[in-house]
Amino acid sequence: MPTVLVTGASTGIGRATALALAPTHTVLAGVRRLEDAPPGTTPVQLDVTNREQVAALRALPRLDALVNNAGIAVTSPLEHLPLDELRRQLEVNVIGQLAITQAVFAQLRAARGRVVNVSSIGGRMALPLYGPYAASKYALEALSDSLRREQREVKVILIEPGAIATPIWDRGIATADSLWAGMPPDAHARYGALVTGMRAQARKLGTEGVPAETAAALIVRALHARRPRARYVIGREARVQAALARVLPDRALDAVLAAGVRRLLNNH
């Protein structure tokens, strides 16, 4: 059976993908705690920022595909964002993804395998307060495009979900609330309404977003396609955002997003 490494396999898209692949693949489930690995998979203790754990992947005898899914979401008004939080966001979502890819690229090349990088529609359109997260996804898109164009042995595929009903929303809200509590009164006065409205929207998307299994099914399809696309967009809202980002000038897009934010604030 083909061997696939799925990072961030304990919850959300990663877990759903590992479960979907398990019947037909040897799935190496990258998890921070071994007990969190999905049933039917082989647990691999893997924090993408842990150099020793990443380096240990070089000893894998075989690998046919890598699904880079591990990630976090940091949101904040950029004016008051602690720079260490931006560093943490990029360390996990960008540097960690490339570190994993580098560690196993020899095996992937030998197998003429595939790398699937789980990005976001936020890698094409940066929303208010989502600057840190969007920056990490824009960067992941750039790395993926470059890697795809630098070589031909390994196919490189981007998955661009919109809102997916996964625990990343709850964790992101918890992190945002902690950051928000430490910000000065001026930040609360200037951004309070925006933060309240966007937080409520994030909670809604965390329960009403596209099921993680839908994203997993598309990842499986991309792994098996004879000629996979460079990008797959998941969800109706994400497809609309992608179309707007493609056709609208920046100022027009700014106006559309501003109108959406106003509607959101009026509802809260």
Tab-separated table of C-alpha atoms in Angstrom:
chain	number	residue	atom	x	y	z
A	1	MET	CA	0.000	0.000	0.000
A	2	PRO	CA	1.180	3.569	-0.624
A	3	THR	CA	2.513	5.396	2.436
A	4	VAL	CA	1.238	8.878	3.278
A	5	LEU	CA	2.330	11.248	6.049
A	6	VAL	CA	-0.446	13.538	7.312
A	7	THR	CA	0.600	16.290	9.706
A	8	GLY	CA	-1.816	17.769	12.224
A	9	ALA	CA	-3.748	14.501	12.152
A	10	SER	CA	-5.310	14.715	15.610
A	11	THR	CA	-8.261	16.943	14.672
A	12	GLY	CA	-10.108	18.622	11.830
A	13	ILE	CA	-9.022	18.217	8.215
A	14	GLY	CA	-5.942	16.234	9.160
A	15	ARG	CA	-7.868	13.664	11.152
A	16	ALA	CA	-10.584	13.356	8.506
A	17	THR	CA	-7.940	12.901	5.800
A	18	ALA	CA	-6.062	10.250	7.781
A	19	LEU	CA	-9.289	8.327	8.363
A	20	ALA	CA	-10.284	8.574	4.697
A	21	LEU	CA	-6.908	7.243	3.561
A	22	ALA	CA	-6.490	4.531	6.199
A	23	PRO	CA	-8.398	1.743	4.376
A	24	THR	CA	-6.177	1.942	1.289
A	25	HIS	CA	-2.905	3.500	2.514
A	26	THR	CA	-0.345	3.154	5.232
A	27	VAL	CA	-1.054	6.427	7.026
A	28	LEU	CA	1.628	7.977	9.205
A	29	ALA	CA	-0.396	10.264	11.463
A	30	GLY	CA	1.705	13.198	12.642
A	31	VAL	CA	0.414	14.184	16.095
A	32	ARG	CA	1.852	16.006	19.074
A	33	ARG	CA	0.548	13.289	21.417
A	34	LEU	CA	0.626	9.696	20.215
A	35	GLU	CA	-2.699	8.854	21.854
A	36	ASP	CA	-4.440	11.421	19.605
A	37	ALA	CA	-3.718	9.515	16.376
A	38	PRO	CA	-6.835	8.364	14.469
A	39	PRO	CA	-7.644	4.648	14.576
A	40	GLY	CA	-6.144	2.558	11.802
A	41	THR	CA	-3.097	4.798	11.429
A	42	THR	CA	0.528	4.627	12.564
A	43	PRO	CA	1.172	7.394	15.116
A	44	VAL	CA	4.240	9.582	14.588
A	45	GLN	CA	5.058	12.095	17.310
A	46	LEU	CA	5.493	15.282	15.350
A	47	ASP	CA	5.549	18.923	16.332
A	48	VAL	CA	6.429	20.717	13.101
A	49	THR	CA	8.543	23.217	15.065
A	50	ASN	CA	10.570	20.485	16.808
A	51	ARG	CA	13.815	20.092	14.882
A	52	GLU	CA	14.645	16.647	16.261
A	53	GLN	CA	11.205	15.229	15.464
A	54	VAL	CA	11.303	16.700	11.964
A	55	ALA	CA	14.836	15.425	11.331
A	56	ALA	CA	13.773	11.906	12.351
A	57	LEU	CA	11.519	11.802	9.275
A	58	ARG	CA	14.601	11.561	7.072
A	59	ALA	CA	14.916	7.937	8.197
A	60	LEU	CA	11.545	6.916	6.737
A	61	PRO	CA	12.238	4.075	4.290
A	62	ARG	CA	9.457	5.069	1.934
A	63	LEU	CA	6.957	7.856	1.406
A	64	ASP	CA	4.556	8.289	-1.491
A	65	ALA	CA	2.774	11.446	-0.388
A	66	LEU	CA	2.850	14.214	2.201
A	67	VAL	CA	-0.193	16.149	3.393
A	68	ASN	CA	1.045	19.302	5.118
A	69	ASN	CA	-1.974	20.148	7.232
A	70	ALA	CA	-0.693	21.211	10.669
A	71	GLY	CA	-1.441	24.849	11.407
A	72	ILE	CA	-2.618	27.512	13.819
A	73	ALA	CA	-4.612	30.737	13.413
A	74	VAL	CA	-3.485	33.986	15.017
A	75	THR	CA	-5.797	36.972	14.567
A	76	SER	CA	-5.362	40.502	15.860
A	77	PRO	CA	-5.439	44.150	14.841
A	78	LEU	CA	-2.022	44.532	13.226
A	79	GLU	CA	-1.411	47.838	14.971
A	80	HIS	CA	-1.239	46.016	18.294
A	81	LEU	CA	-0.071	42.525	17.257
A	82	PRO	CA	2.786	41.251	19.463
A	83	LEU	CA	5.565	40.420	17.015
A	84	ASP	CA	6.342	37.170	18.812
A	85	GLU	CA	2.825	36.029	17.891
A	86	LEU	CA	3.539	36.756	14.232
A	87	ARG	CA	6.780	34.796	14.526
A	88	ARG	CA	4.873	31.873	16.066
A	89	GLN	CA	2.268	32.006	13.291
A	90	LEU	CA	4.915	31.876	10.574
A	91	GLU	CA	7.016	29.272	12.382
A	92	VAL	CA	4.131	26.793	12.433
A	93	ASN	CA	2.307	27.564	9.195
A	94	VAL	CA	5.251	28.331	6.910
A	95	ILE	CA	8.657	27.302	8.211
A	96	GLY	CA	7.287	24.113	9.745
A	97	GLN	CA	5.658	23.112	6.453
A	98	LEU	CA	8.866	23.623	4.513
A	99	ALA	CA	10.923	21.825	7.160
A	100	ILE	CA	8.715	18.742	6.865
A	101	THR	CA	8.849	18.895	3.070
A	102	GLN	CA	12.635	19.146	3.048
A	103	ALA	CA	12.961	16.243	5.493
A	104	VAL	CA	11.056	13.802	3.285
A	105	PHE	CA	11.691	15.172	-0.194
A	106	ALA	CA	14.232	12.510	-1.121
A	107	GLN	CA	11.688	9.764	-0.439
A	108	LEU	CA	8.989	11.654	-2.336
A	109	ARG	CA	11.288	12.134	-5.318
A	110	ALA	CA	12.171	8.435	-5.355
A	111	ALA	CA	8.464	7.570	-5.391
A	112	ARG	CA	7.590	10.389	-7.841
A	113	GLY	CA	5.101	11.310	-5.165
A	114	ARG	CA	3.010	14.290	-4.158
A	115	VAL	CA	2.970	17.133	-1.654
A	116	VAL	CA	-0.439	18.483	-0.693
A	117	ASN	CA	-0.219	21.778	1.183
A	118	VAL	CA	-3.380	22.752	3.038
A	119	SER	CA	-3.582	26.490	2.542
A	120	SER	CA	-6.735	28.638	2.767
A	121	ILE	CA	-8.750	31.055	0.699
A	122	GLY	CA	-7.056	33.462	3.113
A	123	GLY	CA	-3.974	32.839	0.983
A	124	ARG	CA	-5.670	34.835	-1.768
A	125	MET	CA	-7.691	37.370	0.244
A	126	ALA	CA	-6.687	38.911	3.584
A	127	LEU	CA	-9.646	39.882	5.776
A	128	PRO	CA	-9.572	42.428	8.623
A	129	LEU	CA	-7.956	41.005	11.786
A	130	TYR	CA	-6.782	37.931	9.861
A	131	GLY	CA	-3.510	39.532	8.767
A	132	PRO	CA	-1.163	37.126	10.625
A	133	TYR	CA	-3.009	34.014	9.459
A	134	ALA	CA	-3.415	35.299	5.900
A	135	ALA	CA	0.275	36.250	5.752
A	136	SER	CA	1.206	32.669	6.592
A	137	LYS	CA	-1.085	31.295	3.906
A	138	TYR	CA	0.097	33.777	1.257
A	139	ALA	CA	3.624	32.610	2.087
A	140	LEU	CA	2.641	28.938	1.856
A	141	GLU	CA	1.100	29.614	-1.560
A	142	ALA	CA	4.339	31.238	-2.738
A	143	LEU	CA	6.488	28.359	-1.468
A	144	SER	CA	4.169	25.858	-3.137
A	145	ASP	CA	4.270	27.669	-6.479
A	146	SER	CA	8.063	27.919	-6.386
A	147	LEU	CA	8.527	24.273	-5.412
A	148	ARG	CA	6.187	23.156	-8.177
A	149	ARG	CA	8.156	25.204	-10.718
A	150	GLU	CA	11.619	24.208	-9.485
A	151	GLN	CA	11.262	20.515	-10.203
A	152	ARG	CA	9.027	17.977	-11.954
A	153	GLU	CA	9.500	14.731	-10.066
A	154	VAL	CA	7.119	15.597	-7.210
A	155	LYS	CA	3.698	17.093	-7.862
A	156	VAL	CA	2.822	20.008	-5.549
A	157	ILE	CA	-0.847	20.712	-4.878
A	158	LEU	CA	-2.569	23.482	-2.905
A	159	ILE	CA	-5.859	22.995	-1.079
A	160	GLU	CA	-7.683	26.269	-0.419
A	161	PRO	CA	-10.601	25.782	1.961
A	162	GLY	CA	-12.972	28.479	3.048
A	163	ALA	CA	-14.640	28.096	6.427
A	164	ILE	CA	-14.306	24.493	7.612
A	165	ALA	CA	-16.034	23.320	10.797
A	166	THR	CA	-12.895	22.397	12.742
A	167	PRO	CA	-11.417	23.078	16.203
A	168	ILE	CA	-8.970	25.606	14.709
A	169	TRP	CA	-11.706	28.217	15.093
A	170	ASP	CA	-12.124	27.563	18.815
A	171	ARG	CA	-8.369	27.564	19.386
A	172	GLY	CA	-7.990	30.710	17.313
A	173	ILE	CA	-10.723	32.496	19.261
A	174	ALA	CA	-9.100	31.504	22.547
A	175	THR	CA	-5.741	32.873	21.378
A	176	ALA	CA	-7.343	36.051	20.041
A	177	ASP	CA	-9.230	36.629	23.285
A	178	SER	CA	-6.012	36.263	25.274
A	179	LEU	CA	-4.216	38.766	23.038
A	180	TRP	CA	-7.174	41.124	23.085
A	181	ALA	CA	-7.323	41.144	26.876
A	182	GLY	CA	-3.741	42.390	27.015
A	183	MET	CA	-4.195	45.259	24.585
A	184	PRO	CA	-4.397	48.904	25.712
A	185	PRO	CA	-7.640	50.879	26.128
A	186	ASP	CA	-6.997	52.693	22.847
A	187	ALA	CA	-7.100	49.382	20.976
A	188	HIS	CA	-10.405	48.442	22.604
A	189	ALA	CA	-11.897	51.824	21.759
A	190	ARG	CA	-10.745	51.747	18.149
A	191	TYR	CA	-11.252	48.075	17.263
A	192	GLY	CA	-13.770	46.810	19.822
A	193	ALA	CA	-16.779	46.651	17.508
A	194	LEU	CA	-14.784	44.987	14.742
A	195	VAL	CA	-13.327	42.389	17.109
A	196	THR	CA	-16.757	41.599	18.580
A	197	GLY	CA	-18.338	41.170	15.158
A	198	MET	CA	-15.544	39.077	13.690
A	199	ARG	CA	-15.361	36.878	16.792
A	200	ALA	CA	-19.085	36.133	16.510
A	201	GLN	CA	-18.628	35.311	12.819
A	202	ALA	CA	-15.724	32.966	13.614
A	203	ARG	CA	-17.836	31.118	16.196
A	204	LYS	CA	-20.601	30.722	13.627
A	205	LEU	CA	-18.231	29.429	10.971
A	206	GLY	CA	-16.727	26.989	13.451
A	207	THR	CA	-20.046	25.169	13.613
A	208	GLU	CA	-21.642	25.986	10.244
A	209	GLY	CA	-18.607	25.681	7.977
A	210	VAL	CA	-18.022	22.954	5.411
A	211	PRO	CA	-17.462	19.564	7.121
A	212	ALA	CA	-13.841	18.490	7.445
A	213	GLU	CA	-14.774	15.285	5.624
A	214	THR	CA	-15.548	17.314	2.489
A	215	ALA	CA	-12.043	18.738	2.503
A	216	ALA	CA	-10.602	15.277	3.174
A	217	ALA	CA	-12.456	13.813	0.191
A	218	LEU	CA	-10.977	16.460	-2.080
A	219	ILE	CA	-7.467	15.835	-0.723
A	220	VAL	CA	-7.878	12.114	-1.451
A	221	ARG	CA	-9.039	12.996	-4.949
A	222	ALA	CA	-5.996	15.226	-5.488
A	223	LEU	CA	-3.702	12.435	-4.320
A	224	HIS	CA	-5.203	10.001	-6.814
A	225	ALA	CA	-5.782	12.256	-9.827
A	226	ARG	CA	-3.590	11.402	-12.804
A	227	ARG	CA	-3.124	15.082	-13.565
A	228	PRO	CA	-4.003	16.999	-10.399
A	229	ARG	CA	-4.686	20.712	-10.521
A	230	ALA	CA	-2.263	23.102	-8.870
A	231	ARG	CA	-5.103	24.473	-6.692
A	232	TYR	CA	-8.405	23.181	-5.355
A	233	VAL	CA	-10.868	25.597	-3.729
A	234	ILE	CA	-13.321	24.178	-1.180
A	235	GLY	CA	-16.699	25.698	-0.372
A	236	ARG	CA	-19.100	28.087	-2.081
A	237	GLU	CA	-17.972	31.159	-0.129
A	238	ALA	CA	-14.339	30.366	-0.886
A	239	ARG	CA	-15.105	30.087	-4.608
A	240	VAL	CA	-16.848	33.475	-4.513
A	241	GLN	CA	-13.876	35.016	-2.702
A	242	ALA	CA	-11.458	33.519	-5.209
A	243	ALA	CA	-13.478	34.927	-8.102
A	244	LEU	CA	-13.655	38.386	-6.512
A	245	ALA	CA	-9.919	38.406	-5.792
A	246	ARG	CA	-9.265	37.441	-9.403
A	247	VAL	CA	-11.442	40.030	-11.174
A	248	LEU	CA	-11.789	43.072	-8.905
A	249	PRO	CA	-9.211	45.857	-8.612
A	250	ASP	CA	-7.860	46.280	-5.091
A	251	ARG	CA	-9.898	49.405	-4.272
A	252	ALA	CA	-13.111	47.814	-5.486
A	253	LEU	CA	-12.377	44.695	-3.437
A	254	ASP	CA	-11.686	46.878	-0.396
A	255	ALA	CA	-15.108	48.473	-0.841
A	256	VAL	CA	-16.857	45.116	-1.125
A	257	LEU	CA	-15.172	43.838	2.036
A	258	ALA	CA	-15.913	47.068	3.914
A	259	ALA	CA	-19.599	46.732	3.049
A	260	GLY	CA	-19.544	43.156	4.312
A	261	VAL	CA	-17.943	44.234	7.579
A	262	ARG	CA	-20.574	46.960	8.031
A	263	ARG	CA	-23.364	44.409	7.590
A	264	LEU	CA	-21.662	42.133	10.082
A	265	LEU	CA	-21.359	44.898	12.679
A	266	ASN	CA	-24.966	45.980	12.166
A	267	ASN	CA	-26.060	42.433	12.989
A	268	HIS	CA	-24.166	42.519	16.274
